[in-house]
Amino acid sequence: MAEAYIVEAVRTAGGRRGGRLAGWHPADMAGAVLDAIVERSGIDPAAIDDVVMGCVGQGGEQGFQIGRGAVLASKLPESVPAVTIDRQCGSSQQAIQFAAQAVMSGTQDVVIAAGVESMTRVPMGATVALFAQAGLGGPKSPRQEERYPGVQFSQFMGAEMIARKYGFTREDHDRYALASHQRAAAAAERGDFDREIVPLAIEMPEGSELHTRDEGIRADATLESIGAVKLLAQGGTITAANASQICDGASGVLVVSEAALKVHNLTPLARIHNLTVTAGDPVVMLEEPLFATDRALKRAGMAIGDIDLFEVNEAFAPVPLAWLRHTGADPERLNVNGGAIALGHPLGASGTKLMATLVHALHARGKRYGLQTMCEGGGIANVTIIERL
């Protein structure tokens, strides 16, 4: 079978809700990422066969096919097509997999997989809430109600179900959250993110400057400060401090064929080794990465110990904790530069964001294999295994 290669992987530094990236229209933010991929890779922009853009909040400023909007806001020629996809939190990880499948099938040679989410300008859940407020209904259909009577599909409730199933306490979650901030702060200080970050110009009261550091990192976090944050539900274990941060951001990965490497004189960063997507319980919802990882490793003919670094999205602390317990993975290989609890989770942009961090972490540490997985609304999970080159 033909191979697919990652040539470039970049992201913006995350911005808090209402924070440093609030002034950026999401199409412009995504367009800046597309420009950076072209500039850093040296690819002829006219050679790009397609842009596959992940985005969850596809309304308002992220409506009218934001993938195409990003192309039109970039320096890419109008001849470059684009499509926008929604696999919830895994949208841009699925964009990578669609791009790889296109390349591996031989139908395309150069594809940018990307993602964008301005959770400031298109708030989470707005596309559902605004329709409901207008009397236009909601996503749960009568037949779904028959199959799942009285069930509310809630990621927050799913996270609490996982915590109860595995016996995790509030302190377990808080300790994990603290480690995420500590790892992210250390990585930022070492300059580990410098290669992957696309600087964005922002206007501040004191003048224009470049946004180059993830705004959510709390270098001064302590177990006491995290533990002081109130529970989101009485008797629960989840707080805003041990869950992913609402975040503005964009990211992208350039995926090409072996022929394109030669034609365009490109240097690959990694080879895509395995593509897996599975689905399971839509109520517990966030547990599926555990079982998707099992399937991906089996299909790849690998064991968990063969993987050098893992990126497991920190939607809520019990998700990576349950994943560690289920897989038996070395916790020192997991989210080595911190995760979404510290760095933010810009929904549709998180898949390519995590991939950018994973690719560059493998290079920085001289490691070979990396595995990325993400829990997704509806009980779906993607797993992508890559090999550093």
Short mmCIF file of C-alpha atoms in Angstrom, two decimals:
data_model
loop_
_atom_site.label_atom_id
_atom_site.label_comp_id
_atom_site.label_asym_id
_atom_site.label_seq_id
_atom_site.Cartn_x
_atom_site.Cartn_y
_atom_site.Cartn_z
CA MET A 1 0.00 0.00 0.00
CA ALA A 2 1.12 3.55 -0.72
CA GLU A 3 2.48 5.56 2.22
CA ALA A 4 1.41 8.94 3.60
CA TYR A 5 3.94 11.33 5.13
CA ILE A 6 3.70 14.35 7.43
CA VAL A 7 5.92 17.14 6.14
CA GLU A 8 4.84 20.01 8.38
CA ALA A 9 2.80 20.32 11.58
CA VAL A 10 1.96 23.65 13.20
CA ARG A 11 -0.48 25.31 15.56
CA THR A 12 -1.24 28.65 17.09
CA ALA A 13 -0.61 29.16 20.77
CA GLY A 14 -3.91 28.76 22.58
CA GLY A 15 -5.95 31.73 23.68
CA ARG A 16 -8.31 31.79 26.64
CA ARG A 17 -11.99 32.57 26.13
CA GLY A 18 -12.18 36.33 25.68
CA GLY A 19 -8.38 36.43 25.79
CA ARG A 20 -5.50 37.23 23.51
CA LEU A 21 -6.94 35.66 20.34
CA ALA A 22 -10.46 36.98 20.79
CA GLY A 23 -9.84 39.63 18.13
CA TRP A 24 -9.05 37.07 15.43
CA HIS A 25 -11.81 35.97 13.08
CA PRO A 26 -11.57 32.15 12.91
CA ALA A 27 -11.22 32.12 9.10
CA ASP A 28 -8.27 34.50 9.35
CA MET A 29 -6.73 32.45 12.15
CA ALA A 30 -7.02 29.25 10.13
CA GLY A 31 -5.76 31.08 7.05
CA ALA A 32 -2.63 32.11 8.94
CA VAL A 33 -1.96 28.44 9.71
CA LEU A 34 -2.36 27.50 6.03
CA ASP A 35 0.12 30.25 5.08
CA ALA A 36 2.61 29.04 7.68
CA ILE A 37 2.44 25.47 6.37
CA VAL A 38 3.16 26.64 2.84
CA GLU A 39 5.96 28.97 3.93
CA ARG A 40 7.70 26.50 6.23
CA SER A 41 7.45 23.51 3.90
CA GLY A 42 8.28 25.38 0.72
CA ILE A 43 5.47 23.61 -1.14
CA ASP A 44 4.05 25.32 -4.23
CA PRO A 45 0.60 26.42 -2.97
CA ALA A 46 -0.92 25.63 -6.34
CA ALA A 47 0.09 21.99 -5.83
CA ILE A 48 -2.24 21.56 -2.85
CA ASP A 49 -5.00 19.17 -3.89
CA ASP A 50 -7.34 19.85 -0.97
CA VAL A 51 -7.75 21.33 2.50
CA VAL A 52 -9.70 19.24 5.01
CA MET A 53 -10.75 21.48 7.91
CA GLY A 54 -12.14 20.29 11.23
CA CYS A 55 -14.56 22.55 13.06
CA VAL A 56 -17.31 21.78 15.58
CA GLY A 57 -19.18 25.08 15.91
CA GLN A 58 -20.18 25.45 12.27
CA GLY A 59 -22.29 28.57 12.53
CA GLY A 60 -21.88 32.32 12.57
CA GLU A 61 -18.25 33.23 11.88
CA GLN A 62 -17.50 29.51 11.49
CA GLY A 63 -20.40 28.92 9.13
CA PHE A 64 -20.62 28.93 5.34
CA GLN A 65 -17.92 26.25 5.02
CA ILE A 66 -15.09 27.60 7.16
CA GLY A 67 -12.54 25.42 5.34
CA ARG A 68 -13.14 27.30 2.13
CA GLY A 69 -13.28 30.54 4.11
CA ALA A 70 -9.83 29.83 5.49
CA VAL A 71 -8.43 29.28 1.99
CA LEU A 72 -9.94 32.58 0.84
CA ALA A 73 -8.46 34.32 3.90
CA SER A 74 -5.01 32.90 3.15
CA LYS A 75 -2.42 33.42 0.43
CA LEU A 76 -3.40 30.16 -1.24
CA PRO A 77 -4.79 30.49 -4.77
CA GLU A 78 -8.54 30.31 -5.31
CA SER A 79 -7.97 27.04 -7.15
CA VAL A 80 -7.33 25.18 -3.87
CA PRO A 81 -10.56 23.45 -2.74
CA ALA A 82 -11.54 22.76 0.86
CA VAL A 83 -14.09 20.87 2.91
CA THR A 84 -15.21 21.23 6.53
CA ILE A 85 -15.90 18.17 8.69
CA ASP A 86 -17.29 17.56 12.17
CA ARG A 87 -16.33 14.54 14.22
CA GLN A 88 -16.73 16.58 17.36
CA CYS A 89 -13.49 16.87 19.36
CA GLY A 90 -11.73 14.57 16.89
CA SER A 91 -12.63 16.65 13.84
CA SER A 92 -9.11 17.60 12.79
CA GLN A 93 -7.66 14.23 13.80
CA GLN A 94 -10.18 12.80 11.36
CA ALA A 95 -9.02 15.45 8.88
CA ILE A 96 -5.53 13.92 9.14
CA GLN A 97 -6.96 10.47 8.54
CA PHE A 98 -9.04 11.60 5.56
CA ALA A 99 -5.98 13.36 4.12
CA ALA A 100 -3.87 10.24 4.63
CA GLN A 101 -6.53 8.04 3.05
CA ALA A 102 -6.66 10.31 0.01
CA VAL A 103 -2.90 10.13 -0.37
CA MET A 104 -2.70 6.38 0.27
CA SER A 105 -5.45 5.71 -2.26
CA GLY A 106 -3.53 7.60 -4.93
CA THR A 107 -6.36 10.02 -5.62
CA GLN A 108 -4.46 13.02 -4.20
CA ASP A 109 -0.81 13.80 -3.47
CA VAL A 110 -0.75 16.95 -1.34
CA VAL A 111 -3.44 17.60 1.29
CA ILE A 112 -3.53 19.96 4.25
CA ALA A 113 -5.44 18.63 7.26
CA ALA A 114 -6.34 21.45 9.61
CA GLY A 115 -8.73 22.62 12.28
CA VAL A 116 -10.02 25.82 13.80
CA GLU A 117 -12.22 26.84 16.70
CA SER A 118 -12.82 30.26 18.19
CA MET A 119 -14.71 29.34 21.32
CA THR A 120 -14.88 33.03 22.15
CA ARG A 121 -16.62 34.10 18.95
CA VAL A 122 -18.67 30.91 18.42
CA PRO A 123 -19.37 29.68 21.95
CA MET A 124 -19.56 25.95 22.61
CA GLY A 125 -23.07 24.66 21.95
CA ALA A 126 -24.19 27.87 20.27
CA THR A 127 -25.29 26.14 17.08
CA VAL A 128 -27.66 23.93 19.09
CA ALA A 129 -28.80 26.57 21.58
CA LEU A 130 -29.66 29.23 18.99
CA PHE A 131 -31.83 26.84 16.97
CA ALA A 132 -33.59 25.69 20.14
CA GLN A 133 -34.22 29.28 21.19
CA ALA A 134 -35.73 29.94 17.78
CA GLY A 135 -38.10 27.02 18.23
CA LEU A 136 -36.41 24.92 15.57
CA GLY A 137 -35.78 21.84 17.68
CA GLY A 138 -32.73 19.96 18.83
CA PRO A 139 -30.49 17.10 17.74
CA LYS A 140 -32.15 14.21 19.61
CA SER A 141 -34.71 12.62 17.32
CA PRO A 142 -37.87 10.67 18.24
CA ARG A 143 -36.21 7.39 17.20
CA GLN A 144 -33.14 8.18 19.29
CA GLU A 145 -35.47 8.84 22.22
CA GLU A 146 -37.07 5.43 21.71
CA ARG A 147 -33.66 3.78 21.79
CA TYR A 148 -32.28 5.89 24.66
CA PRO A 149 -35.37 7.00 26.62
CA GLY A 150 -34.74 9.90 28.96
CA VAL A 151 -31.00 9.79 28.31
CA GLN A 152 -29.09 13.04 28.06
CA PHE A 153 -25.99 12.74 25.89
CA SER A 154 -23.53 14.72 28.00
CA GLN A 155 -19.74 14.61 27.95
CA PHE A 156 -19.64 15.99 31.49
CA MET A 157 -21.93 13.23 32.75
CA GLY A 158 -19.87 10.69 30.81
CA ALA A 159 -16.71 11.91 32.55
CA GLU A 160 -18.34 11.47 35.96
CA MET A 161 -19.47 7.96 34.94
CA ILE A 162 -15.87 7.06 34.07
CA ALA A 163 -14.63 8.43 37.38
CA ARG A 164 -17.16 6.29 39.27
CA LYS A 165 -16.43 3.18 37.16
CA TYR A 166 -12.69 3.34 37.79
CA GLY A 167 -12.89 4.68 41.34
CA PHE A 168 -11.10 7.96 40.69
CA THR A 169 -11.40 10.68 43.33
CA ARG A 170 -11.40 14.44 43.12
CA GLU A 171 -7.82 14.39 44.40
CA ASP A 172 -6.77 11.95 41.66
CA HIS A 173 -8.10 14.38 39.07
CA ASP A 174 -6.56 17.42 40.71
CA ARG A 175 -3.14 15.77 40.92
CA TYR A 176 -3.33 14.88 37.25
CA ALA A 177 -4.35 18.46 36.41
CA LEU A 178 -1.42 19.86 38.36
CA ALA A 179 0.98 17.59 36.48
CA SER A 180 -0.47 18.85 33.17
CA HIS A 181 0.27 22.46 34.10
CA GLN A 182 3.73 21.60 35.40
CA ARG A 183 4.66 19.72 32.23
CA ALA A 184 3.27 22.45 29.97
CA ALA A 185 5.07 25.20 31.89
CA ALA A 186 8.36 23.29 31.74
CA ALA A 187 7.93 22.63 28.01
CA ALA A 188 7.23 26.30 27.34
CA GLU A 189 10.29 27.37 29.31
CA ARG A 190 12.49 24.89 27.44
CA GLY A 191 11.21 26.22 24.13
CA ASP A 192 9.74 22.85 23.18
CA PHE A 193 6.73 24.50 21.54
CA ASP A 194 8.68 27.07 19.53
CA ARG A 195 8.97 24.96 16.38
CA GLU A 196 5.27 24.15 16.22
CA ILE A 197 3.77 27.55 17.06
CA VAL A 198 2.64 30.04 14.42
CA PRO A 199 2.97 33.55 15.90
CA LEU A 200 -0.15 35.70 15.52
CA ALA A 201 -0.11 39.48 15.79
CA ILE A 202 -2.45 40.85 18.45
CA GLU A 203 -3.29 44.35 19.61
CA MET A 204 -2.75 45.05 23.28
CA PRO A 205 -3.24 48.30 25.24
CA GLU A 206 0.52 48.88 25.08
CA GLY A 207 0.67 48.18 21.34
CA SER A 208 0.99 45.31 18.87
CA GLU A 209 2.79 42.11 19.84
CA LEU A 210 3.01 38.46 18.81
CA HIS A 211 1.04 35.75 20.57
CA THR A 212 3.46 32.86 20.99
CA ARG A 213 2.71 31.31 24.41
CA ASP A 214 -0.31 29.24 25.38
CA GLU A 215 -2.41 31.50 27.53
CA GLY A 216 -3.90 28.78 29.70
CA ILE A 217 -0.69 27.52 31.30
CA ARG A 218 -0.61 28.26 35.03
CA ALA A 219 3.02 27.95 36.02
CA ASP A 220 2.11 28.86 39.61
CA ALA A 221 -0.61 26.22 39.98
CA THR A 222 -0.60 24.19 43.18
CA LEU A 223 -2.68 21.30 44.43
CA GLU A 224 -4.27 23.75 46.85
CA SER A 225 -5.25 26.29 44.18
CA ILE A 226 -6.67 23.58 41.92
CA GLY A 227 -8.46 22.00 44.87
CA ALA A 228 -10.12 25.31 45.72
CA VAL A 229 -12.14 25.32 42.49
CA LYS A 230 -15.75 24.33 43.11
CA LEU A 231 -17.24 21.11 41.82
CA LEU A 232 -19.42 21.33 38.74
CA ALA A 233 -21.95 18.97 40.33
CA GLN A 234 -22.59 18.20 43.99
CA GLY A 235 -21.06 14.86 44.92
CA GLY A 236 -19.02 14.72 41.73
CA THR A 237 -15.30 14.85 41.01
CA ILE A 238 -15.04 17.19 38.00
CA THR A 239 -14.21 20.89 38.22
CA ALA A 240 -13.21 23.52 35.70
CA ALA A 241 -9.64 23.05 36.93
CA ASN A 242 -9.37 19.33 36.15
CA ALA A 243 -11.13 19.56 32.79
CA SER A 244 -9.91 20.97 29.49
CA GLN A 245 -9.85 24.73 29.08
CA ILE A 246 -12.10 26.54 26.62
CA CYS A 247 -9.70 27.79 23.98
CA ASP A 248 -9.30 29.70 20.72
CA GLY A 249 -6.86 28.27 18.20
CA ALA A 250 -6.05 26.78 14.82
CA SER A 251 -3.63 24.10 13.65
CA GLY A 252 -2.64 22.16 10.57
CA VAL A 253 -0.63 19.26 9.15
CA LEU A 254 0.69 18.81 5.61
CA VAL A 255 0.20 15.23 4.38
CA VAL A 256 1.82 14.11 1.13
CA SER A 257 2.58 11.04 -0.96
CA GLU A 258 6.01 9.58 -1.63
CA ALA A 259 5.83 10.94 -5.17
CA ALA A 260 5.15 14.44 -3.83
CA LEU A 261 8.20 14.22 -1.57
CA LYS A 262 10.36 13.75 -4.65
CA VAL A 263 8.58 16.15 -7.01
CA HIS A 264 8.54 19.03 -4.51
CA ASN A 265 11.83 18.21 -2.76
CA LEU A 266 10.15 17.88 0.65
CA THR A 267 11.62 16.44 3.84
CA PRO A 268 9.18 14.28 5.84
CA LEU A 269 8.88 14.59 9.60
CA ALA A 270 6.93 11.37 10.06
CA ARG A 271 5.22 8.48 8.33
CA ILE A 272 1.61 7.67 9.15
CA HIS A 273 1.69 4.09 10.41
CA ASN A 274 -1.93 3.34 11.35
CA LEU A 275 -5.37 4.93 11.06
CA THR A 276 -8.19 3.69 13.27
CA VAL A 277 -11.61 4.97 14.24
CA THR A 278 -14.13 3.12 16.42
CA ALA A 279 -17.44 3.83 18.13
CA GLY A 280 -19.11 2.51 21.27
CA ASP A 281 -21.32 3.56 24.16
CA PRO A 282 -22.79 7.02 23.37
CA VAL A 283 -23.81 7.61 26.98
CA VAL A 284 -20.54 7.02 28.84
CA MET A 285 -19.18 8.40 25.58
CA LEU A 286 -15.61 9.33 26.57
CA GLU A 287 -14.32 5.80 27.29
CA GLU A 288 -13.96 4.79 23.64
CA PRO A 289 -10.25 5.79 23.27
CA LEU A 290 -9.39 2.83 25.52
CA PHE A 291 -10.91 0.30 23.15
CA ALA A 292 -9.86 2.16 20.01
CA THR A 293 -6.26 1.97 21.21
CA ASP A 294 -6.57 -1.79 21.66
CA ARG A 295 -7.83 -2.14 18.10
CA ALA A 296 -5.22 0.18 16.60
CA LEU A 297 -2.34 -1.67 18.25
CA LYS A 298 -3.70 -5.03 17.13
CA ARG A 299 -4.10 -3.82 13.55
CA ALA A 300 -0.60 -2.36 13.60
CA GLY A 301 0.91 -5.53 15.06
CA MET A 302 2.29 -3.55 17.99
CA ALA A 303 2.19 -3.64 21.78
CA ILE A 304 1.67 -0.66 24.05
CA GLY A 305 5.35 -0.81 25.05
CA ASP A 306 6.40 -0.29 21.42
CA ILE A 307 5.03 3.27 21.50
CA ASP A 308 7.44 5.93 22.73
CA LEU A 309 5.08 8.88 23.25
CA PHE A 310 1.32 9.21 23.65
CA GLU A 311 -1.04 12.15 23.18
CA VAL A 312 -4.39 11.41 24.83
CA ASN A 313 -6.65 14.43 24.83
CA GLU A 314 -7.34 15.71 28.34
CA ALA A 315 -11.01 16.51 27.83
CA PHE A 316 -11.49 15.61 31.50
CA ALA A 317 -8.87 14.17 33.85
CA PRO A 318 -10.58 10.77 34.23
CA VAL A 319 -10.19 10.09 30.49
CA PRO A 320 -6.37 9.84 30.36
CA LEU A 321 -6.35 8.25 33.82
CA ALA A 322 -8.73 5.50 32.68
CA TRP A 323 -6.74 5.11 29.45
CA LEU A 324 -3.53 4.60 31.46
CA ARG A 325 -5.15 2.00 33.69
CA HIS A 326 -6.71 0.11 30.79
CA THR A 327 -3.66 0.05 28.52
CA GLY A 328 -0.94 -0.28 31.15
CA ALA A 329 1.02 2.45 29.34
CA ASP A 330 3.97 4.18 31.01
CA PRO A 331 2.58 7.45 32.45
CA GLU A 332 5.95 9.11 31.83
CA ARG A 333 5.31 8.78 28.08
CA LEU A 334 1.86 10.36 28.22
CA ASN A 335 1.29 14.02 27.30
CA VAL A 336 4.90 14.81 28.09
CA ASN A 337 4.44 18.50 27.29
CA GLY A 338 1.15 18.84 29.13
CA GLY A 339 -2.31 18.54 27.69
CA ALA A 340 -5.63 20.29 27.22
CA ILE A 341 -6.10 20.92 30.95
CA ALA A 342 -3.18 23.35 30.72
CA LEU A 343 -2.94 24.15 27.01
CA GLY A 344 -6.63 24.33 26.10
CA HIS A 345 -8.95 22.31 23.89
CA PRO A 346 -10.04 24.30 20.83
CA LEU A 347 -12.50 21.55 19.81
CA GLY A 348 -12.20 21.21 16.03
CA ALA A 349 -8.54 22.29 16.08
CA SER A 350 -7.38 19.87 18.77
CA GLY A 351 -6.64 16.89 16.52
CA THR A 352 -4.02 18.61 14.38
CA LYS A 353 -2.88 20.59 17.44
CA LEU A 354 -2.02 17.38 19.31
CA MET A 355 -0.37 15.96 16.20
CA ALA A 356 1.87 19.03 15.90
CA THR A 357 2.97 18.57 19.50
CA LEU A 358 3.45 14.82 19.09
CA VAL A 359 5.54 15.07 15.91
CA HIS A 360 7.86 17.70 17.34
CA ALA A 361 8.14 15.94 20.72
CA LEU A 362 9.27 12.75 18.96
CA HIS A 363 11.97 14.72 17.14
CA ALA A 364 13.06 16.63 20.24
CA ARG A 365 13.43 13.43 22.25
CA GLY A 366 14.82 11.24 19.47
CA LYS A 367 11.95 8.77 19.78
CA ARG A 368 10.39 6.64 17.05
CA TYR A 369 6.68 5.88 17.47
CA GLY A 370 3.86 8.10 18.66
CA LEU A 371 0.18 7.38 19.25
CA GLN A 372 -2.59 9.97 19.43
CA THR A 373 -6.18 9.40 20.50
CA MET A 374 -9.14 11.55 21.32
CA CYS A 375 -12.54 10.99 22.93
CA GLU A 376 -15.38 12.41 20.84
CA GLY A 377 -19.03 13.25 21.28
CA GLY A 378 -21.34 10.33 20.59
CA GLY A 379 -18.91 7.68 21.83
CA ILE A 380 -16.40 7.78 18.96
CA ALA A 381 -12.60 7.74 19.09
CA ASN A 382 -9.80 8.15 16.57
CA VAL A 383 -6.33 6.65 16.95
CA THR A 384 -3.41 7.66 14.74
CA ILE A 385 0.02 6.02 15.04
CA ILE A 386 3.01 7.74 13.44
CA GLU A 387 6.68 6.92 12.99
CA ARG A 388 9.25 9.70 13.24
CA LEU A 389 11.57 10.00 10.25
#
